[in-house]
CSV table of C-alpha atoms in Angstrom, one decimal:
chain,number,residue,atom,x,y,z
M,1,UNK,CA,-6.5,-31.1,61.8
M,2,UNK,CA,-6.4,-29.0,64.5
M,3,UNK,CA,-3.5,-28.9,67.0
M,4,UNK,CA,-3.3,-28.3,70.4
M,5,UNK,CA,-3.5,-24.4,69.9
M,6,UNK,CA,-6.2,-24.0,67.2
M,7,UNK,CA,-6.8,-25.6,64.0
M,8,UNK,CA,-4.1,-25.7,61.1
M,9,UNK,CA,-6.2,-26.3,57.6
M,10,UNK,CA,-9.3,-27.1,56.2
M,11,UNK,CA,-9.0,-29.6,53.4
M,12,UNK,CA,-12.0,-30.3,51.7
M,13,UNK,CA,-13.1,-34.1,50.0
M,14,UNK,CA,-14.0,-32.4,46.3
M,15,UNK,CA,-17.1,-33.2,44.4
M,16,UNK,CA,-19.7,-34.9,46.9
M,17,UNK,CA,-16.9,-38.2,46.5
M,18,UNK,CA,-16.4,-41.2,49.3
M,19,UNK,CA,-13.1,-41.2,51.9
M,20,UNK,CA,-11.2,-43.5,50.3
M,21,UNK,CA,-7.4,-44.4,51.5
M,22,UNK,CA,-6.1,-43.5,47.8
M,23,UNK,CA,-7.0,-39.6,48.6
M,24,UNK,CA,-6.3,-39.7,51.6
M,25,UNK,CA,-3.3,-41.1,51.2
M,26,UNK,CA,-2.4,-39.0,47.8
M,27,UNK,CA,-4.3,-35.9,48.7
M,28,UNK,CA,-5.5,-35.3,52.3
M,29,UNK,CA,-1.6,-36.9,54.1
M,30,UNK,CA,-0.3,-34.8,52.7
M,31,UNK,CA,-1.6,-31.5,52.3
M,32,UNK,CA,-2.5,-32.0,56.0
M,33,UNK,CA,1.6,-32.4,56.4
M,34,UNK,CA,2.1,-30.0,54.3
M,35,UNK,CA,0.6,-27.4,55.9
M,36,UNK,CA,2.0,-28.7,59.0
M,37,UNK,CA,5.7,-28.4,57.7
M,38,UNK,CA,4.6,-24.6,57.0
M,39,UNK,CA,3.5,-24.3,60.3
M,40,UNK,CA,6.6,-25.5,62.3
M,41,UNK,CA,9.4,-24.9,59.4
M,42,UNK,CA,12.1,-25.7,61.9
M,43,UNK,CA,11.0,-29.1,62.6
M,44,UNK,CA,8.3,-29.8,60.3
M,45,UNK,CA,6.0,-32.9,61.5
M,46,UNK,CA,9.0,-34.0,63.3
M,47,UNK,CA,7.4,-34.7,66.8
M,48,UNK,CA,3.2,-34.7,66.2
M,49,UNK,CA,2.0,-36.9,67.4
M,50,UNK,CA,-1.5,-38.1,65.1
M,51,UNK,CA,-4.9,-38.8,65.8
M,52,UNK,CA,-6.9,-40.1,63.4
M,53,UNK,CA,-10.5,-42.3,63.8
M,54,UNK,CA,-9.9,-45.4,63.0
M,55,UNK,CA,-12.5,-45.8,59.5
M,56,UNK,CA,-10.9,-48.5,57.1
M,57,UNK,CA,-10.0,-45.6,55.1
M,58,UNK,CA,-8.0,-44.1,57.5
M,59,UNK,CA,-6.4,-47.7,58.4
M,60,UNK,CA,-5.6,-48.9,55.2
M,61,UNK,CA,-2.0,-51.2,55.0
M,62,UNK,CA,-1.4,-48.3,52.5
M,63,UNK,CA,-1.9,-45.3,54.8
M,64,UNK,CA,-0.5,-47.3,57.8
M,65,UNK,CA,2.4,-47.4,55.6
M,66,UNK,CA,2.4,-44.3,54.7
M,67,UNK,CA,1.9,-42.9,58.1
M,68,UNK,CA,5.1,-45.0,59.6
M,69,UNK,CA,7.8,-43.4,57.0
M,70,UNK,CA,6.2,-40.0,57.3
M,71,UNK,CA,7.9,-39.8,60.9
M,72,UNK,CA,4.9,-38.2,63.0
M,73,UNK,CA,4.1,-40.6,66.1
M,74,UNK,CA,0.6,-42.3,65.8
M,75,UNK,CA,-1.4,-42.2,68.9
M,76,UNK,CA,-3.5,-45.5,68.6
M,77,UNK,CA,-7.9,-45.0,68.6
M,78,UNK,CA,-9.4,-46.9,71.1
M,79,UNK,CA,-12.6,-48.9,70.3
M,80,UNK,CA,-16.1,-47.3,70.9
M,81,UNK,CA,-13.8,-43.8,71.6
M,82,UNK,CA,-15.3,-40.8,71.9
M,83,UNK,CA,-15.4,-38.3,68.7
M,84,UNK,CA,-13.9,-35.0,68.0
M,85,UNK,CA,-15.8,-32.4,69.2
M,86,UNK,CA,-15.0,-30.9,66.3
M,87,UNK,CA,-17.5,-32.4,63.9
M,88,UNK,CA,-20.5,-32.1,65.7
M,89,UNK,CA,-20.2,-28.8,67.0
M,90,UNK,CA,-19.9,-27.5,63.3
M,91,UNK,CA,-22.6,-30.2,61.9
M,92,UNK,CA,-24.6,-27.8,65.2
M,93,UNK,CA,-23.7,-24.4,63.8
M,94,UNK,CA,-24.5,-25.8,59.9
M,95,UNK,CA,-27.8,-27.8,60.6
M,96,UNK,CA,-30.9,-26.8,58.8
M,97,UNK,CA,-28.6,-23.9,56.3
M,98,UNK,CA,-28.6,-24.2,52.6
M,99,UNK,CA,-25.9,-23.6,50.3
M,100,UNK,CA,-25.5,-22.6,46.2
M,101,UNK,CA,-22.3,-24.2,45.7
M,102,UNK,CA,-20.1,-27.1,47.7
M,103,UNK,CA,-17.5,-24.0,47.5
M,104,UNK,CA,-20.0,-21.8,49.8
M,105,UNK,CA,-20.8,-24.6,52.4
M,106,UNK,CA,-17.4,-25.5,52.6
M,107,UNK,CA,-16.0,-21.6,53.4
M,108,UNK,CA,-18.5,-21.5,55.7
M,109,UNK,CA,-17.3,-24.3,57.4
M,110,UNK,CA,-13.7,-22.5,57.2
M,111,UNK,CA,-15.2,-19.5,58.9
M,112,UNK,CA,-16.6,-21.5,61.9
M,113,UNK,CA,-13.9,-23.8,62.3
M,114,UNK,CA,-10.9,-21.1,62.1
M,115,UNK,CA,-13.5,-18.6,64.2
M,116,UNK,CA,-13.9,-21.5,67.6
M,117,UNK,CA,-12.0,-20.3,70.4
M,118,UNK,CA,-8.2,-21.2,70.7
M,119,UNK,CA,-9.1,-22.4,74.3
M,120,UNK,CA,-11.9,-24.8,72.6
M,121,UNK,CA,-9.1,-26.6,71.4
M,122,UNK,CA,-7.3,-26.4,74.2
M,123,UNK,CA,-10.3,-28.2,76.3
M,124,UNK,CA,-11.4,-30.4,74.3
M,125,UNK,CA,-7.5,-32.1,73.4
M,126,UNK,CA,-7.3,-32.2,77.8
M,127,UNK,CA,-10.6,-33.7,77.4
M,128,UNK,CA,-9.9,-36.2,75.2
M,129,UNK,CA,-6.4,-36.7,77.1
M,130,UNK,CA,-8.2,-37.4,80.7
M,131,UNK,CA,-10.5,-39.6,78.9
M,132,UNK,CA,-7.6,-41.7,77.1
M,133,UNK,CA,-5.9,-42.1,80.3
M,134,UNK,CA,-10.3,-43.5,82.2
M,135,UNK,CA,-9.4,-46.1,79.5
M,136,UNK,CA,-6.1,-47.6,80.4
M,137,UNK,CA,-6.9,-47.1,84.0
M,138,UNK,CA,-10.1,-49.3,83.2
M,139,UNK,CA,-8.1,-51.4,81.2
M,140,UNK,CA,-9.0,-50.8,78.1
M,141,UNK,CA,-12.9,-51.0,79.3
M,142,UNK,CA,-14.6,-47.7,76.8
M,143,UNK,CA,-18.0,-49.3,77.4
M,144,UNK,CA,-18.2,-48.1,81.2
M,145,UNK,CA,-18.8,-45.0,82.1
M,146,UNK,CA,-16.0,-42.1,81.0
M,147,UNK,CA,-17.6,-39.5,84.3
């Protein structure tokens, strides 16, 4: 998860499992919102604008119900929206490396993630916001060039 000011936490998927709506609803989101609440003790998740991709595990009815009841405001995910910068950036930094254990890989991901400069998150958010404004200006047609 990341904020305008940088990352708050990393929630790894255990034992090479697949992200399912059950795991996302019962493990990932509660942990993510707990970490956010710890960072924001006076407001918790109130006032958070929540953005996620539109993978089936993220858009299942149980997830939408959970998010509606959590008090966060969902930002819509337009079709063909560009991916978050984070994962391609970190994947590039990890490419070709081997780890002895899954825990080692998670720790290296965390190290890279938390070492990303704070302005990278701000710049990504600004770029994402600008692209969404352009998408709205084009009537939602994200197949056109963004720039």
